[in-house]
Coordinates of C-alpha atoms and ligand atoms in Angstrom, one line a residue:
M635 CA -41.4 -23.2 -7.5
E636 CA -40.6 -19.5 -7.2
H637 CA -39.5 -17.8 -10.4
F638 CA -36.9 -15.0 -10.6
D639 CA -34.9 -13.4 -13.4
A640 CA -31.6 -14.0 -11.7
I641 CA -30.3 -15.9 -8.6
V642 CA -27.1 -14.9 -6.8
I643 CA -25.6 -17.5 -4.4
G644 CA -23.5 -15.9 -1.7
T645 CA -23.3 -12.3 -0.4
G646 CA -19.5 -11.8 -0.7
Q647 CA -17.9 -8.9 -2.4
A648 CA -19.4 -9.4 -5.9
G649 CA -22.9 -10.8 -5.1
P650 CA -24.7 -7.9 -3.4
A651 CA -23.4 -5.4 -6.0
L652 CA -24.5 -7.6 -8.8
A653 CA -27.9 -8.4 -7.2
T654 CA -28.8 -4.8 -6.5
K655 CA -27.5 -3.7 -10.0
L656 CA -29.7 -6.3 -11.7
A657 CA -32.7 -5.4 -9.5
G658 CA -32.1 -1.8 -10.3
S659 CA -32.5 -2.5 -14.0
G660 CA -36.0 -3.9 -13.3
L661 CA -35.2 -7.7 -12.9
S662 CA -36.4 -9.8 -10.0
V663 CA -33.4 -11.2 -8.1
A664 CA -33.0 -13.7 -5.3
I665 CA -29.7 -13.7 -3.3
M666 CA -28.9 -16.4 -0.7
E667 CA -26.6 -16.3 2.2
R668 CA -26.0 -19.3 4.6
K669 CA -24.0 -17.5 7.2
F670 CA -23.1 -13.8 7.6
V671 CA -24.3 -11.2 5.1
G672 CA -21.3 -9.5 3.6
G673 CA -19.2 -12.7 3.4
T674 CA -15.5 -13.1 4.3
C675 CA -14.1 -9.6 3.8
V676 CA -16.7 -7.9 6.0
N677 CA -17.1 -10.5 8.7
V678 CA -13.9 -12.6 9.0
G679 CA -11.4 -11.1 6.4
C680 CA -10.2 -7.7 5.4
S681 CA -12.2 -5.5 7.8
P682 CA -11.8 -7.3 11.1
T683 CA -8.1 -8.0 10.5
K684 CA -7.3 -4.5 9.4
A685 CA -9.2 -3.2 12.4
M686 CA -7.0 -5.4 14.7
V687 CA -3.8 -4.6 12.8
T688 CA -4.6 -0.9 13.7
S689 CA -4.8 -1.8 17.4
A690 CA -1.6 -3.7 17.1
H691 CA 0.1 -0.7 15.4
A692 CA -1.2 1.5 18.2
A693 CA 0.5 -0.8 20.8
F694 CA 3.7 -0.8 18.7
V695 CA 3.8 3.0 18.4
A696 CA 3.0 3.4 22.1
R697 CA 6.0 1.2 23.0
R698 CA 8.2 3.3 20.8
G699 CA 6.7 6.5 22.2
A700 CA 9.9 7.6 23.9
T701 CA 11.7 7.6 20.5
F702 CA 9.4 10.4 19.4
G703 CA 9.7 12.2 22.7
V704 CA 6.4 10.9 24.0
E705 CA 6.8 9.2 27.4
I706 CA 4.1 6.8 28.2
G707 CA 5.9 4.7 30.8
D708 CA 7.2 1.1 30.7
S709 CA 4.1 -1.0 30.5
V710 CA 1.8 -0.7 27.5
R711 CA -1.1 -3.1 28.1
V712 CA -3.4 -4.3 25.3
N713 CA -7.0 -4.7 26.4
L714 CA -8.2 -7.5 24.1
D715 CA -11.8 -7.0 25.0
T716 CA -11.6 -3.4 23.7
V717 CA -9.7 -4.5 20.6
L718 CA -12.4 -7.0 19.8
E719 CA -15.3 -4.6 20.7
R720 CA -13.9 -2.0 18.3
K721 CA -13.4 -4.7 15.6
N722 CA -16.9 -6.1 16.2
G723 CA -18.4 -2.6 15.9
I724 CA -16.8 -2.1 12.5
V725 CA -17.9 -5.6 11.3
M726 CA -21.5 -5.2 12.5
K727 CA -21.8 -1.8 10.8
S728 CA -20.8 -3.2 7.5
R729 CA -22.9 -6.4 7.9
I730 CA -26.0 -4.4 8.7
G731 CA -25.2 -2.0 5.9
V732 CA -25.0 -4.7 3.3
T733 CA -28.2 -6.4 4.7
N734 CA -30.1 -3.1 4.5
W735 CA -28.8 -2.5 1.0
L736 CA -30.1 -5.9 -0.1
T737 CA -33.5 -5.8 1.7
E738 CA -34.2 -2.2 0.8
T739 CA -33.5 -2.6 -2.9
P740 CA -36.9 -3.1 -4.8
G741 CA -36.9 -6.3 -6.7
C742 CA -34.2 -7.9 -4.6
T743 CA -35.1 -10.8 -2.2
L744 CA -32.5 -11.9 0.5
I745 CA -32.9 -15.5 1.5
H746 CA -31.0 -16.9 4.5
G747 CA -30.0 -20.5 4.0
H748 CA -27.7 -22.9 2.2
A749 CA -28.3 -23.0 -1.6
R750 CA -27.8 -26.1 -3.7
F751 CA -28.4 -26.7 -7.4
E752 CA -31.1 -29.2 -8.5
S753 CA -30.7 -28.4 -12.2
P754 CA -28.8 -25.7 -14.2
T755 CA -31.7 -23.3 -13.6
T756 CA -33.0 -24.5 -10.2
V757 CA -31.7 -24.0 -6.7
R758 CA -33.0 -25.4 -3.4
V759 CA -32.8 -23.5 -0.1
G760 CA -34.3 -25.6 2.6
E761 CA -38.0 -26.1 1.6
R762 CA -37.9 -23.4 -1.1
L763 CA -37.3 -24.3 -4.7
L764 CA -36.3 -21.3 -6.9
T765 CA -35.7 -21.0 -10.6
A766 CA -34.0 -18.4 -12.8
P767 CA -32.5 -18.5 -16.3
K768 CA -29.3 -17.0 -15.0
I769 CA -27.4 -18.0 -11.8
Y770 CA -24.4 -16.3 -10.4
L771 CA -22.0 -17.9 -7.8
N772 CA -20.3 -15.8 -5.2
V773 CA -19.7 -18.5 -2.7
G774 CA -16.1 -17.6 -1.7
A775 CA -13.7 -19.9 0.2
R776 CA -13.0 -21.1 3.8
P777 CA -9.8 -21.9 5.7
S778 CA -8.2 -25.1 4.5
V779 CA -7.5 -27.7 7.2
T780 CA -5.2 -30.3 5.7
V781 CA -2.4 -30.5 8.2
K782 CA -1.6 -33.8 9.8
G783 CA -2.8 -34.2 13.3
A784 CA -5.5 -31.5 13.0
E785 CA -8.3 -33.9 13.7
A786 CA -7.0 -34.6 17.3
T787 CA -5.5 -31.2 18.2
P788 CA -7.2 -28.0 19.0
Y789 CA -6.4 -25.2 16.5
L790 CA -7.6 -21.8 15.5
T791 CA -8.4 -20.6 12.0
S792 CA -8.3 -17.1 10.6
S793 CA -12.0 -16.9 11.5
T794 CA -12.0 -18.3 15.0
I795 CA -8.9 -16.4 16.2
L796 CA -10.9 -13.2 15.6
D797 CA -13.0 -14.0 18.7
I798 CA -10.3 -15.5 20.9
A799 CA -11.0 -14.9 24.6
A800 CA -7.4 -14.1 25.7
I801 CA -4.1 -13.2 24.2
P802 CA -2.2 -16.5 23.6
E803 CA 0.9 -17.1 25.6
H804 CA 2.7 -18.7 22.6
L805 CA 0.9 -18.7 19.3
I806 CA 2.3 -21.0 16.7
V807 CA 1.3 -19.8 13.2
V808 CA 1.4 -22.6 10.6
G809 CA 1.8 -21.0 7.2
G810 CA 4.0 -18.1 6.3
G811 CA 1.6 -16.5 3.7
F812 CA -0.4 -13.3 3.8
I813 CA -2.9 -14.4 6.4
G814 CA -0.4 -16.1 8.7
L815 CA 2.0 -13.2 8.7
E816 CA -0.6 -10.5 9.4
F817 CA -1.8 -12.5 12.4
A818 CA 1.7 -13.3 13.5
Q819 CA 2.8 -9.6 13.8
M820 CA -0.6 -8.6 15.2
F821 CA -0.5 -11.1 18.1
H822 CA 3.1 -10.5 18.8
R823 CA 2.3 -6.8 19.2
F824 CA -0.6 -7.8 21.5
G825 CA 1.9 -9.5 23.7
S826 CA 2.1 -13.2 22.5
L827 CA 5.3 -15.1 21.9
V828 CA 4.9 -16.0 18.2
T829 CA 6.5 -18.7 16.1
V830 CA 5.8 -18.9 12.4
V831 CA 6.2 -22.3 10.8
E832 CA 6.6 -22.4 7.0
R833 CA 7.2 -25.5 4.9
N834 CA 9.0 -23.7 2.1
A835 CA 12.5 -22.2 2.3
Y836 CA 11.1 -18.6 2.2
L837 CA 8.1 -16.8 3.6
L838 CA 5.8 -15.8 0.8
P839 CA 7.6 -18.3 -1.5
H840 CA 6.2 -16.9 -4.7
K841 CA 7.6 -13.5 -4.2
D842 CA 11.2 -12.3 -5.0
E843 CA 13.9 -13.4 -2.6
D844 CA 14.9 -9.9 -1.6
V845 CA 11.3 -9.1 -0.6
S846 CA 10.9 -12.3 1.3
L847 CA 14.2 -11.9 3.1
A848 CA 13.5 -8.3 4.0
L849 CA 10.1 -9.2 5.4
R850 CA 11.6 -12.0 7.5
A851 CA 14.3 -9.7 8.8
M852 CA 11.7 -7.2 9.8
L853 CA 9.6 -9.8 11.7
E854 CA 12.6 -11.3 13.4
E855 CA 13.9 -7.9 14.4
E856 CA 10.5 -7.4 16.2
G857 CA 11.0 -10.7 18.0
I858 CA 8.9 -13.1 16.0
R859 CA 10.5 -16.6 15.6
I860 CA 10.5 -18.0 12.1
R861 CA 11.0 -21.6 11.2
T862 CA 11.2 -22.3 7.4
N863 CA 11.9 -25.6 5.6
A864 CA 9.4 -27.3 8.0
S865 CA 9.1 -30.3 5.7
C866 CA 6.8 -32.5 7.9
I867 CA 4.4 -30.4 9.8
E868 CA 2.3 -32.4 12.3
L869 CA 0.1 -31.1 15.1
N870 CA -0.2 -32.7 18.5
Q871 CA -1.8 -32.1 21.9
E872 CA 0.6 -32.2 24.8
G873 CA -1.5 -32.1 28.0
S874 CA -2.8 -28.5 28.2
S875 CA -0.3 -27.4 25.5
V876 CA 0.0 -28.0 21.8
S877 CA 3.0 -28.8 19.6
V878 CA 4.0 -28.7 16.0
A879 CA 6.5 -31.1 14.6
V880 CA 8.7 -29.6 11.9
N881 CA 11.3 -32.1 10.9
C882 CA 10.8 -35.4 9.0
S883 CA 13.9 -37.1 10.3
D884 CA 13.6 -36.0 13.9
R885 CA 10.0 -36.3 15.2
T886 CA 11.2 -35.1 18.6
N887 CA 12.0 -31.7 17.0
R888 CA 8.8 -30.0 18.0
I889 CA 7.7 -26.5 18.8
F890 CA 5.6 -26.2 21.9
G891 CA 3.0 -23.5 22.4
S892 CA -0.4 -22.6 23.9
H893 CA -2.3 -22.1 20.6
I894 CA -2.0 -23.1 16.9
L895 CA -3.3 -20.9 14.1
L896 CA -3.7 -22.8 10.8
A897 CA -3.1 -20.4 8.0
T898 CA -2.4 -22.9 5.2
G899 CA -4.6 -21.6 2.4
R900 CA -8.2 -21.5 1.4
T901 CA -10.6 -24.0 0.0
P902 CA -13.5 -22.9 -2.3
N903 CA -17.0 -23.4 -1.0
T904 CA -18.0 -25.5 -4.0
D905 CA -18.1 -29.0 -2.6
D906 CA -21.7 -28.7 -1.3
L907 CA -23.3 -26.7 -4.0
G908 CA -24.5 -29.6 -6.2
L909 CA -22.5 -28.3 -9.1
E910 CA -22.8 -31.6 -11.0
A911 CA -26.6 -31.0 -11.3
A912 CA -25.8 -27.7 -13.0
N913 CA -23.1 -29.1 -15.3
V914 CA -20.6 -26.7 -13.7
K915 CA -17.0 -28.0 -13.9
V916 CA -14.3 -27.4 -11.2
D917 CA -10.6 -27.8 -11.2
Q918 CA -8.7 -30.3 -9.0
R919 CA -8.8 -28.0 -6.1
G920 CA -12.5 -27.3 -6.4
F921 CA -12.3 -23.8 -8.0
V922 CA -15.0 -23.2 -10.6
L923 CA -13.6 -23.2 -14.2
T924 CA -14.6 -20.1 -16.1
D925 CA -13.8 -18.2 -19.3
E926 CA -12.4 -14.7 -19.2
H927 CA -15.9 -13.3 -18.8
L928 CA -16.6 -15.5 -15.8
Q929 CA -19.0 -17.8 -17.6
T930 CA -18.8 -21.4 -16.3
S931 CA -19.1 -24.6 -18.3
S932 CA -22.9 -24.2 -18.0
P933 CA -24.4 -21.5 -20.2
N934 CA -26.7 -20.4 -17.4
V935 CA -24.1 -20.0 -14.6
W936 CA -21.3 -17.5 -13.9
A937 CA -18.8 -17.6 -11.0
L938 CA -17.4 -14.5 -9.4
G939 CA -14.9 -13.9 -6.6
D940 CA -12.6 -16.3 -4.8
C941 CA -14.6 -19.4 -5.9
N942 CA -13.3 -19.1 -9.5
G943 CA -9.6 -19.2 -8.4
R944 CA -8.7 -16.2 -10.6
G945 CA -8.2 -13.9 -7.6
A946 CA -8.3 -14.1 -3.9
F947 CA -9.0 -10.5 -3.0
T948 CA -11.9 -8.2 -2.4
H949 CA -10.8 -6.0 -5.3
T950 CA -10.6 -9.0 -7.7
A951 CA -14.1 -10.1 -6.6
W952 CA -15.4 -6.5 -7.2
N953 CA -13.7 -6.4 -10.6
D954 CA -15.4 -9.8 -11.4
Y955 CA -18.8 -8.1 -10.7
E956 CA -17.8 -5.2 -13.0
I957 CA -16.8 -7.6 -15.8
V958 CA -20.1 -9.6 -15.6
V959 CA -22.2 -6.4 -15.6
D960 CA -20.3 -5.0 -18.5
N961 CA -20.7 -8.2 -20.5
L962 CA -24.5 -8.3 -19.8
H963 CA -24.6 -4.9 -21.5
H964 CA -22.6 -6.2 -24.5
G965 CA -19.4 -4.8 -23.3
T966 CA -15.9 -6.3 -23.8
R967 CA -14.3 -6.1 -20.3
S968 CA -12.4 -9.3 -19.6
I969 CA -10.4 -10.8 -16.8
A970 CA -7.5 -10.9 -19.2
D971 CA -7.1 -7.1 -18.9
R972 CA -6.7 -7.2 -15.1
I973 CA -3.3 -6.3 -13.7
G974 CA -2.5 -8.3 -10.5
V975 CA -2.1 -6.0 -7.5
Y976 CA -2.2 -6.7 -3.8
A977 CA -0.8 -5.8 -0.4
L978 CA 0.3 -7.7 2.6
F979 CA -0.9 -5.6 5.6
T980 CA 2.0 -6.1 7.9
D981 CA 3.5 -3.0 9.3
P982 CA 5.1 -1.7 7.2
P983 CA 3.0 -3.2 4.4
M984 CA 4.3 -5.0 1.3
A985 CA 2.4 -4.0 -1.9
H986 CA 3.0 -5.5 -5.3
V987 CA 1.8 -5.0 -8.8
G988 CA 2.4 -7.0 -12.0
M989 CA 5.3 -9.3 -12.4
T990 CA 7.9 -10.3 -9.8
E991 CA 11.5 -9.9 -10.8
K992 CA 11.6 -13.7 -11.2
Q993 CA 8.7 -13.6 -13.7
A994 CA 10.1 -10.7 -15.6
R995 CA 13.5 -12.4 -16.0
A996 CA 11.8 -15.4 -17.4
L997 CA 10.6 -13.3 -20.3
G998 CA 14.2 -13.2 -21.6
R999 CA 14.0 -9.6 -22.5
P1000 CA 16.4 -6.8 -21.6
L1001 CA 15.2 -5.3 -18.3
L1002 CA 15.9 -2.3 -16.2
L1003 CA 15.8 -2.3 -12.4
A1004 CA 15.0 0.7 -10.2
K1005 CA 15.4 0.2 -6.5
R1006 CA 15.6 2.5 -3.5
P1007 CA 15.8 1.8 0.2
M1008 CA 13.3 3.4 2.5
T1009 CA 16.3 4.9 4.4
K1010 CA 16.5 7.2 1.3
V1011 CA 12.9 8.3 1.4
S1012 CA 12.8 11.4 3.6
R1013 CA 9.2 11.0 4.7
A1014 CA 10.0 7.5 6.0
V1015 CA 13.0 8.9 7.8
E1016 CA 10.8 11.7 9.4
K1017 CA 8.3 9.1 10.4
G1018 CA 11.0 6.9 11.9
E1019 CA 9.9 4.0 9.7
T1020 CA 12.8 3.2 7.4
I1021 CA 12.4 -0.5 7.0
G1022 CA 12.1 -1.9 3.4
F1023 CA 12.5 -0.6 -0.1
M1024 CA 10.7 0.2 -3.3
K1025 CA 11.6 -1.4 -6.6
A1026 CA 10.3 -1.5 -10.2
I1027 CA 11.2 -3.7 -13.2
V1028 CA 10.9 -2.0 -16.5
D1029 CA 11.1 -3.4 -20.1
A1030 CA 14.3 -1.8 -21.4
E1031 CA 13.0 -1.5 -25.0
T1032 CA 9.3 -0.4 -24.5
R1033 CA 10.1 1.3 -21.1
I1034 CA 6.8 -0.1 -19.8
V1035 CA 6.7 -1.1 -16.2
L1036 CA 6.4 -4.8 -15.8
G1037 CA 6.1 -5.0 -12.1
A1038 CA 6.8 -3.2 -8.9
T1039 CA 7.0 -3.8 -5.1
I1040 CA 6.9 -1.3 -2.3
F1041 CA 7.7 -2.9 1.0
G1042 CA 7.7 0.1 3.4
V1043 CA 5.6 2.6 5.2
G1044 CA 2.7 3.8 2.9
G1045 CA 3.6 1.3 0.3
D1046 CA -0.1 0.1 0.0
E1047 CA -1.1 3.6 -1.1
A1048 CA 2.0 4.6 -3.1
I1049 CA 1.9 1.5 -5.4
H1050 CA -1.1 2.9 -7.2
S1051 CA 0.8 5.5 -9.3
L1052 CA 2.8 2.6 -10.8
L1053 CA -0.4 0.7 -11.3
A1054 CA -2.1 3.6 -13.0
C1055 CA 1.0 3.9 -15.3
M1056 CA 0.7 0.2 -16.2
Y1057 CA -3.1 0.5 -17.0
A1058 CA -2.3 3.6 -19.1
K1059 CA 0.2 1.4 -21.0
K1060 CA 2.5 4.4 -21.0
P1061 CA 6.3 4.4 -20.7
V1062 CA 7.8 4.8 -17.3
D1063 CA 8.8 8.4 -18.3
L1064 CA 5.2 9.4 -17.5
L1065 CA 6.1 8.9 -13.9
S1066 CA 9.7 9.8 -13.8
E1067 CA 9.0 13.2 -15.3
A1068 CA 6.0 14.0 -13.1
V1069 CA 6.1 16.2 -10.0
F1070 CA 4.9 14.5 -6.9
I1071 CA 4.1 16.1 -3.5
H1072 CA 6.9 16.6 -1.0
P1073 CA 7.3 15.0 1.5
T1074 CA 5.5 11.8 0.6
I1075 CA 6.5 8.2 0.1
S1076 CA 5.3 8.4 -3.5
E1077 CA 7.5 11.4 -4.2
L1078 CA 10.5 9.1 -4.4
I1079 CA 9.0 6.9 -7.1
P1080 CA 10.0 9.4 -9.9
T1081 CA 13.5 9.7 -8.4
M1082 CA 13.8 6.0 -8.2
L1083 CA 12.8 5.6 -11.9
Q1084 CA 15.3 8.3 -12.9
E1085 CA 18.0 6.0 -11.6
M1086 CA 17.3 2.7 -13.5
T1087 CA 20.1 0.3 -14.3
P1088 CA 20.2 -2.7 -16.5
L1089 CA 19.0 -5.6 -14.4
E1090 CA 22.1 -7.9 -14.8
M1091 CA 24.4 -5.2 -13.4
A1092 CA 22.2 -4.3 -10.5
H1093 CA 21.6 -6.0 -7.2
Ligands
FAD2038 C1 -8.1 -13.2 7.3 C2 -8.4 -12.7 5.9 C3 -7.9 -11.4 5.6 C4 -8.1 -10.9 4.3 N1 -7.7 -9.7 4.0 C5 -7.9 -9.2 2.8 C6 -7.4 -7.9 2.5 O1 -6.8 -7.2 3.3 N2 -7.6 -7.4 1.2 C7 -8.3 -8.1 0.3 O2 -8.5 -7.7 -0.9 N3 -8.7 -9.4 0.6 C8 -8.6 -9.9 1.8 N4 -9.0 -11.2 2.1 C9 -9.7 -11.9 1.0 C10 -11.2 -11.4 0.9 O3 -11.9 -11.5 2.1 C11 -11.9 -12.2 -0.2 O4 -11.1 -12.2 -1.3 C12 -13.2 -11.5 -0.5 O5 -14.1 -11.6 0.6 C13 -13.9 -11.9 -1.8 O6 -14.7 -13.0 -1.5 P1 -15.9 -13.5 -2.4 O7 -16.7 -12.3 -2.9 O8 -15.4 -14.4 -3.3 O9 -16.8 -14.3 -1.3 P2 -16.9 -14.2 0.2 O10 -16.6 -12.9 0.8 O11 -16.0 -15.4 0.7 O12 -18.4 -14.6 0.5 C14 -19.0 -15.8 0.1 C15 -20.3 -16.0 0.8 O13 -21.0 -17.0 0.3 C16 -21.7 -17.7 1.3 N5 -22.0 -19.1 0.8 C17 -21.0 -20.0 0.5 N6 -21.7 -21.1 0.0 C18 -23.0 -20.8 0.1 C19 -24.2 -21.6 -0.3 N7 -24.1 -22.8 -0.8 N8 -25.4 -21.0 -0.1 C20 -25.5 -19.8 0.5 N9 -24.4 -19.0 0.8 C21 -23.2 -19.6 0.6 C22 -20.7 -17.7 2.5 O14 -21.3 -17.9 3.7 C23 -20.1 -16.3 2.3 O15 -20.8 -15.4 3.1 C24 -8.8 -11.7 3.3 C25 -9.3 -13.0 3.7 C26 -9.1 -13.5 4.9 C27 -9.6 -14.8 5.3

């Protein structure tokens, strides 16, 4: 039995920071990783996808070159090998960086292998048995594969598509959520014919209808085919092709393609952790149940990042790390204080903070709406990227921003001033009276907020 002060399982976005922080305060820490150090974001998530989104954007801009007076010729060719080589370089630099961080931190021991609980304070990794009074889970999630016919049909996931050998002729993306839409636009820009199949009536079904419809219009305008209300999705192999059935009443109604990408959600990596031996409880979908300080049902175990189901982003995993460390030092930081914020990295991106309009309306309070199309944002006009809009929902009595969306060029950056105002708990006048830099996308946020109208009267 090897004794440590703390054990961290998983090297995702929270684990390495926590392990090195604890080791830095003089504790002995073991951190385990069964696959790639750095976890999802570094290896098969944010970094590789955003690197490839950048290549796709370059192809898109090159094709539009003549609009800006830059004549490249008719044929823009995407060299997938170079795209992947660039992406792999970025991934490897981060993976090696995190590995070195862990191995070079005194007091921190990186162990490669699958960890499994044997008791609330004991973990087995292969032949090694390790014990610690405190154990932190940062085991993340993996692509869900729950679609009918998947067992007998070749398919790609968000991980395997990152190493695809050639650009698919016709990629069928099953799932119109964040991951599916980023890949759909990316591969369409690489040269694939792309069809998105979504079982709900709208893409991103939990977002407001105007956001979802604008996003759909943008993707369709680019040439991506979208099939919503696909109530009975079933995969099939058809000789050397694949197909996806979409209609319950008509099984001959199928979309034929060369490849299928399954982007139908993520399953937490908690089924093979031996959680019962540690008395750690999970919900119906396998997410670890925690309190607002990330403590599980076991007094010895905490759960951080995607595996606790309280966030599905790198920034939420990082915030989990900050909350745990703060509480170890008798602080009061809590997940309850976190304001939801995220971006869909299509081009243009869609960034959102706080409540949707739907959620705000459900409060039953008087509301104000501010909304401005990107056609009325001069920087967007100058860039030739006028798709989308920015909008904010404000409580009419307190004048506090309840939520905001910026679907448009630079929206992923510009959203942060609204987020800061929400964290400051200040009335929206803080922003509407501020002077922003011209010409920027953010600059029109104050202008938009000066033109708020009662929600019922606005569209
Ligand atoms: C395609 C894609 C794109 C994304 N893009 C974005 C984005 O743009 N922005 C954003 O904020 N988020 C994005 N995400 C989400 C983001 O990657 C995750 O939210 C983030 O990585 C946080 O994960 P985590 O810290 O919970 O754990 P993870 O990063 O998932 O890491 C968990 C680690 O634990 C290891 N592990 C699991 N079980 C065990 C075990 N029993 N023993 C040992 N090791 C184990 C795994 O191998 C893994 O390395 C994206 C995800 C995907 C899939």
